[in-house]
């Protein structure tokens, strides 16, 4: 029983030492492994840091520029796809709202390193020092200037607030077959949607939106009242 207790204590000690070592490296702006991001590649002389990938710098700059022009991650992704801007994400993922957000929100592009990013939304006062969220100087150079990055963060924040307000004030409607009905031609799930008629709102079932995949079926939407 005592040997088991000692073994468990040693495991906790080892785990804490590893965490503290990772935290120490992160505070110095170094990488702790993981995949690289668009615009950078691993430094061949030092795996703990990154160097700029000159072949992809223009792609990163275009994402930020396009978002400032379009003021929407959805519209930005659509424009990047329409212009055939090259990008190959995880599992063949292409430009969509999430991939655009991942780039726009990434502090790495201004030469900064987020420490304990997973704890960002937690109450920092309840966390240990090595668990608290911080942003520190990274060991790699910036691609985007701070003025542009801060402008984009402000726009993203405003858009998120407006979307929350829109959803809060939206009228709740019930769609019985959302998640149950599917298109007989393509098999895509049908979801509830509301259109604005001349005298009243009209409920429809439409194909679940998939960014970059247009609906090519002969029937694009179904009247909810008739369907139900």
mmCIF file of C-alpha atoms in Angstrom:
data_model
loop_
_atom_site.group_PDB
_atom_site.id
_atom_site.type_symbol
_atom_site.label_atom_id
_atom_site.label_comp_id
_atom_site.label_asym_id
_atom_site.label_seq_id
_atom_site.Cartn_x
_atom_site.Cartn_y
_atom_site.Cartn_z
ATOM 1 C CA UNK A 1 0.000 0.000 0.000
ATOM 2 C CA UNK A 2 2.830 2.406 0.870
ATOM 3 C CA UNK A 3 4.682 1.513 -2.343
ATOM 4 C CA UNK A 4 1.550 2.312 -4.375
ATOM 5 C CA UNK A 5 1.212 5.683 -2.636
ATOM 6 C CA UNK A 6 4.864 6.502 -3.329
ATOM 7 C CA UNK A 7 4.468 5.515 -6.997
ATOM 8 C CA UNK A 8 1.411 7.737 -7.375
ATOM 9 C CA UNK A 9 3.228 10.626 -5.700
ATOM 10 C CA UNK A 10 6.204 10.178 -8.051
ATOM 11 C CA UNK A 11 3.899 10.172 -11.090
ATOM 12 C CA UNK A 12 2.335 13.428 -9.950
ATOM 13 C CA UNK A 13 5.779 14.929 -9.424
ATOM 14 C CA UNK A 14 6.917 13.885 -12.894
ATOM 15 C CA UNK A 15 3.723 15.260 -14.455
ATOM 16 C CA UNK A 16 4.128 18.591 -12.688
ATOM 17 C CA UNK A 17 7.795 18.857 -13.710
ATOM 18 C CA UNK A 18 6.837 18.252 -17.357
ATOM 19 C CA UNK A 19 4.072 20.891 -17.168
ATOM 20 C CA UNK A 20 6.442 23.412 -15.577
ATOM 21 C CA UNK A 21 9.049 22.716 -18.261
ATOM 22 C CA UNK A 22 6.498 23.261 -21.041
ATOM 23 C CA UNK A 23 5.325 26.451 -19.336
ATOM 24 C CA UNK A 24 8.881 27.722 -19.025
ATOM 25 C CA UNK A 25 9.523 27.120 -22.726
ATOM 26 C CA UNK A 26 6.243 28.777 -23.686
ATOM 27 C CA UNK A 27 7.064 31.855 -21.567
ATOM 28 C CA UNK A 28 10.303 32.164 -23.548
ATOM 29 C CA UNK A 29 8.268 32.169 -26.760
ATOM 30 C CA UNK A 30 9.307 28.692 -27.868
ATOM 31 C CA UNK A 31 7.200 25.972 -29.473
ATOM 32 C CA UNK A 32 6.194 22.818 -27.634
ATOM 33 C CA UNK A 33 5.600 20.772 -30.758
ATOM 34 C CA UNK A 34 2.468 20.627 -32.883
ATOM 35 C CA UNK A 35 1.827 21.393 -36.538
ATOM 36 C CA UNK A 36 2.956 24.597 -38.221
ATOM 37 C CA UNK A 37 0.562 27.278 -39.454
ATOM 38 C CA UNK A 38 0.152 28.968 -42.813
ATOM 39 C CA UNK A 39 2.992 31.413 -43.393
ATOM 40 C CA UNK A 40 5.576 29.663 -41.222
ATOM 41 C CA UNK A 41 7.753 26.566 -41.189
ATOM 42 C CA UNK A 42 9.906 24.928 -38.542
ATOM 43 C CA UNK A 43 13.396 26.401 -38.270
ATOM 44 C CA UNK A 44 15.694 23.651 -39.596
ATOM 45 C CA UNK A 45 18.452 24.718 -37.172
ATOM 46 C CA UNK A 46 16.174 24.967 -34.117
ATOM 47 C CA UNK A 47 12.979 22.893 -33.914
ATOM 48 C CA UNK A 48 11.755 25.030 -31.010
ATOM 49 C CA UNK A 49 10.998 28.042 -33.181
ATOM 50 C CA UNK A 50 9.647 29.046 -36.579
ATOM 51 C CA UNK A 51 10.860 30.937 -39.613
ATOM 52 C CA UNK A 52 8.765 32.766 -42.187
ATOM 53 C CA UNK A 53 7.709 30.733 -45.211
ATOM 54 C CA UNK A 54 8.136 33.311 -47.954
ATOM 55 C CA UNK A 55 5.963 31.300 -50.351
ATOM 56 C CA UNK A 56 2.928 31.709 -48.060
ATOM 57 C CA UNK A 57 3.334 35.216 -46.637
ATOM 58 C CA UNK A 58 1.167 36.756 -49.360
ATOM 59 C CA UNK A 59 -1.643 34.273 -48.545
ATOM 60 C CA UNK A 60 -1.741 35.338 -44.894
ATOM 61 C CA UNK A 61 -1.700 39.012 -45.846
ATOM 62 C CA UNK A 62 -4.542 38.431 -48.320
ATOM 63 C CA UNK A 63 -6.736 36.809 -45.643
ATOM 64 C CA UNK A 64 -6.405 39.835 -43.352
ATOM 65 C CA UNK A 65 -6.867 42.312 -46.208
ATOM 66 C CA UNK A 66 -9.938 40.496 -47.553
ATOM 67 C CA UNK A 67 -11.575 40.345 -44.124
ATOM 68 C CA UNK A 68 -11.091 44.084 -43.587
ATOM 69 C CA UNK A 69 -12.768 44.663 -46.970
ATOM 70 C CA UNK A 70 -15.600 42.154 -46.544
ATOM 71 C CA UNK A 71 -16.107 42.573 -42.757
ATOM 72 C CA UNK A 72 -17.375 38.974 -42.554
ATOM 73 C CA UNK A 73 -15.588 35.656 -42.144
ATOM 74 C CA UNK A 74 -18.257 33.936 -44.265
ATOM 75 C CA UNK A 75 -17.852 36.424 -47.119
ATOM 76 C CA UNK A 76 -14.065 36.287 -46.755
ATOM 77 C CA UNK A 77 -14.015 32.497 -47.084
ATOM 78 C CA UNK A 78 -16.345 32.650 -50.102
ATOM 79 C CA UNK A 79 -14.166 35.222 -51.847
ATOM 80 C CA UNK A 80 -10.992 33.237 -51.190
ATOM 81 C CA UNK A 81 -12.642 30.148 -52.681
ATOM 82 C CA UNK A 82 -13.966 32.108 -55.682
ATOM 83 C CA UNK A 83 -10.494 33.483 -56.379
ATOM 84 C CA UNK A 84 -8.956 30.004 -55.981
ATOM 85 C CA UNK A 85 -6.561 31.208 -53.304
ATOM 86 C CA UNK A 86 -4.544 28.065 -52.444
ATOM 87 C CA UNK A 87 -4.909 26.547 -48.997
ATOM 88 C CA UNK A 88 -4.869 22.972 -47.764
ATOM 89 C CA UNK A 89 -5.886 22.459 -44.144
ATOM 90 C CA UNK A 90 -6.242 19.371 -41.978
ATOM 91 C CA UNK A 91 -8.014 16.457 -43.707
ATOM 92 C CA UNK A 92 -8.263 18.401 -46.948
ATOM 93 C CA UNK A 93 -10.135 21.282 -45.299
ATOM 94 C CA UNK A 94 -10.399 24.352 -47.508
ATOM 95 C CA UNK A 95 -11.362 27.980 -46.916
ATOM 96 C CA UNK A 96 -14.403 28.231 -44.657
ATOM 97 C CA UNK A 97 -15.547 30.382 -41.744
ATOM 98 C CA UNK A 98 -13.524 28.409 -39.192
ATOM 99 C CA UNK A 99 -10.254 28.264 -41.153
ATOM 100 C CA UNK A 100 -10.471 32.028 -41.730
ATOM 101 C CA UNK A 101 -11.140 32.671 -38.022
ATOM 102 C CA UNK A 102 -8.222 30.448 -37.029
ATOM 103 C CA UNK A 103 -5.871 32.662 -39.003
ATOM 104 C CA UNK A 104 -7.389 36.003 -37.991
ATOM 105 C CA UNK A 105 -7.331 35.103 -34.269
ATOM 106 C CA UNK A 106 -3.803 33.705 -34.241
ATOM 107 C CA UNK A 107 -1.366 35.905 -32.287
ATOM 108 C CA UNK A 108 1.545 34.116 -33.944
ATOM 109 C CA UNK A 109 1.153 36.404 -36.958
ATOM 110 C CA UNK A 110 2.178 39.435 -34.884
ATOM 111 C CA UNK A 111 5.126 37.589 -33.356
ATOM 112 C CA UNK A 112 3.349 36.749 -30.085
ATOM 113 C CA UNK A 113 2.850 33.457 -28.255
ATOM 114 C CA UNK A 114 -0.335 32.532 -26.350
ATOM 115 C CA UNK A 115 0.380 30.567 -23.170
ATOM 116 C CA UNK A 116 -2.354 28.286 -21.751
ATOM 117 C CA UNK A 117 -4.768 29.284 -24.506
ATOM 118 C CA UNK A 118 -7.250 26.659 -23.296
ATOM 119 C CA UNK A 119 -7.621 28.558 -20.000
ATOM 120 C CA UNK A 120 -8.333 31.927 -21.612
ATOM 121 C CA UNK A 121 -12.020 31.988 -20.676
ATOM 122 C CA UNK A 122 -11.482 30.740 -17.095
ATOM 123 C CA UNK A 123 -11.251 32.905 -13.974
ATOM 124 C CA UNK A 124 -7.499 33.557 -13.823
ATOM 125 C CA UNK A 125 -7.632 34.183 -10.063
ATOM 126 C CA UNK A 126 -8.581 30.558 -9.478
ATOM 127 C CA UNK A 127 -5.662 29.178 -11.499
ATOM 128 C CA UNK A 128 -2.094 28.503 -10.479
ATOM 129 C CA UNK A 129 0.563 30.784 -11.922
ATOM 130 C CA UNK A 130 1.708 28.232 -14.484
ATOM 131 C CA UNK A 131 -1.923 27.659 -15.567
ATOM 132 C CA UNK A 132 -2.856 31.287 -16.241
ATOM 133 C CA UNK A 133 -3.448 32.623 -19.748
ATOM 134 C CA UNK A 134 -0.795 35.052 -21.002
ATOM 135 C CA UNK A 135 0.466 36.502 -24.263
ATOM 136 C CA UNK A 136 4.250 36.776 -24.521
ATOM 137 C CA UNK A 137 6.797 37.689 -27.142
ATOM 138 C CA UNK A 138 7.405 34.780 -29.537
ATOM 139 C CA UNK A 139 10.769 33.595 -30.783
ATOM 140 C CA UNK A 140 9.703 34.033 -34.419
ATOM 141 C CA UNK A 141 9.167 37.215 -36.475
ATOM 142 C CA UNK A 142 5.782 38.794 -37.238
ATOM 143 C CA UNK A 143 4.048 38.709 -40.613
ATOM 144 C CA UNK A 144 1.181 41.113 -39.824
ATOM 145 C CA UNK A 145 1.682 44.518 -38.190
ATOM 146 C CA UNK A 146 -0.003 45.159 -34.821
ATOM 147 C CA UNK A 147 -2.266 47.931 -36.137
ATOM 148 C CA UNK A 148 -3.834 45.620 -38.724
ATOM 149 C CA UNK A 149 -4.110 42.730 -36.260
ATOM 150 C CA UNK A 150 -5.772 44.864 -33.566
ATOM 151 C CA UNK A 151 -8.217 46.313 -36.116
ATOM 152 C CA UNK A 152 -9.244 42.786 -37.156
ATOM 153 C CA UNK A 153 -9.679 41.698 -33.527
ATOM 154 C CA UNK A 154 -11.950 44.690 -32.899
ATOM 155 C CA UNK A 155 -14.033 43.853 -35.980
ATOM 156 C CA UNK A 156 -14.341 40.201 -34.969
ATOM 157 C CA UNK A 157 -15.438 41.189 -31.476
ATOM 158 C CA UNK A 158 -18.071 43.627 -32.807
ATOM 159 C CA UNK A 159 -19.430 41.012 -35.216
ATOM 160 C CA UNK A 160 -19.687 38.436 -32.413
ATOM 161 C CA UNK A 161 -21.597 40.899 -30.198
ATOM 162 C CA UNK A 162 -23.990 41.782 -33.018
ATOM 163 C CA UNK A 163 -24.630 38.105 -33.758
ATOM 164 C CA UNK A 164 -25.378 37.364 -30.089
ATOM 165 C CA UNK A 165 -27.763 40.325 -29.999
ATOM 166 C CA UNK A 166 -29.483 39.169 -33.196
ATOM 167 C CA UNK A 167 -30.003 35.655 -31.833
ATOM 168 C CA UNK A 168 -31.237 37.009 -28.515
ATOM 169 C CA UNK A 169 -33.878 39.176 -30.200
ATOM 170 C CA UNK A 170 -34.849 36.620 -32.836
ATOM 171 C CA UNK A 171 -38.317 35.114 -32.651
ATOM 172 C CA UNK A 172 -38.229 31.420 -31.748
ATOM 173 C CA UNK A 173 -39.855 29.090 -34.280
ATOM 174 C CA UNK A 174 -40.372 25.354 -34.145
ATOM 175 C CA UNK A 175 -39.374 23.079 -37.024
ATOM 176 C CA UNK A 176 -40.518 19.523 -36.333
ATOM 177 C CA UNK A 177 -38.366 17.791 -38.951
ATOM 178 C CA UNK A 178 -35.026 19.544 -38.465
ATOM 179 C CA UNK A 179 -32.412 16.810 -38.156
ATOM 180 C CA UNK A 180 -34.904 14.158 -39.294
ATOM 181 C CA UNK A 181 -35.760 15.021 -42.887
ATOM 182 C CA UNK A 182 -33.217 14.670 -45.697
ATOM 183 C CA UNK A 183 -33.169 15.624 -49.361
ATOM 184 C CA UNK A 184 -34.310 12.785 -51.602
ATOM 185 C CA UNK A 185 -31.777 13.720 -54.302
ATOM 186 C CA UNK A 186 -28.512 14.436 -52.483
ATOM 187 C CA UNK A 187 -29.219 13.050 -49.014
ATOM 188 C CA UNK A 188 -28.207 16.262 -47.260
ATOM 189 C CA UNK A 189 -30.129 16.950 -44.012
ATOM 190 C CA UNK A 190 -32.880 19.583 -44.157
ATOM 191 C CA UNK A 191 -33.040 22.315 -41.533
ATOM 192 C CA UNK A 192 -35.555 25.010 -40.680
ATOM 193 C CA UNK A 193 -35.274 28.491 -42.149
ATOM 194 C CA UNK A 194 -37.525 31.562 -42.276
ATOM 195 C CA UNK A 195 -38.193 33.772 -45.288
ATOM 196 C CA UNK A 196 -39.785 37.209 -45.169
ATOM 197 C CA UNK A 197 -42.974 37.435 -47.230
ATOM 198 C CA UNK A 198 -44.980 40.574 -48.040
ATOM 199 C CA UNK A 199 -47.480 40.034 -45.228
ATOM 200 C CA UNK A 200 -45.852 37.479 -42.931
ATOM 201 C CA UNK A 201 -42.779 35.342 -42.367
ATOM 202 C CA UNK A 202 -42.778 32.000 -44.179
ATOM 203 C CA UNK A 203 -41.147 28.881 -42.753
ATOM 204 C CA UNK A 204 -39.115 26.592 -45.031
ATOM 205 C CA UNK A 205 -36.972 23.486 -44.857
ATOM 206 C CA UNK A 206 -33.704 24.058 -46.702
ATOM 207 C CA UNK A 207 -30.531 22.074 -47.283
ATOM 208 C CA UNK A 208 -28.132 22.324 -44.371
ATOM 209 C CA UNK A 209 -25.552 24.916 -45.480
ATOM 210 C CA UNK A 210 -22.095 23.555 -46.264
ATOM 211 C CA UNK A 211 -19.552 26.215 -47.145
ATOM 212 C CA UNK A 212 -18.189 25.787 -50.628
ATOM 213 C CA UNK A 213 -20.852 23.237 -51.662
ATOM 214 C CA UNK A 214 -23.752 24.747 -53.551
ATOM 215 C CA UNK A 215 -27.179 23.088 -53.648
ATOM 216 C CA UNK A 216 -27.732 21.654 -57.127
ATOM 217 C CA UNK A 217 -30.947 19.692 -56.459
ATOM 218 C CA UNK A 218 -34.095 20.417 -58.494
ATOM 219 C CA UNK A 219 -35.939 21.518 -55.323
ATOM 220 C CA UNK A 220 -33.987 23.976 -53.178
ATOM 221 C CA UNK A 221 -36.494 24.401 -50.341
ATOM 222 C CA UNK A 222 -39.797 23.023 -49.060
ATOM 223 C CA UNK A 223 -42.682 24.871 -47.420
ATOM 224 C CA UNK A 224 -42.615 23.837 -43.745
ATOM 225 C CA UNK A 225 -46.384 24.058 -43.239
ATOM 226 C CA UNK A 226 -47.075 21.756 -46.190
ATOM 227 C CA UNK A 227 -44.307 19.346 -45.243
ATOM 228 C CA UNK A 228 -45.391 19.034 -41.646
#
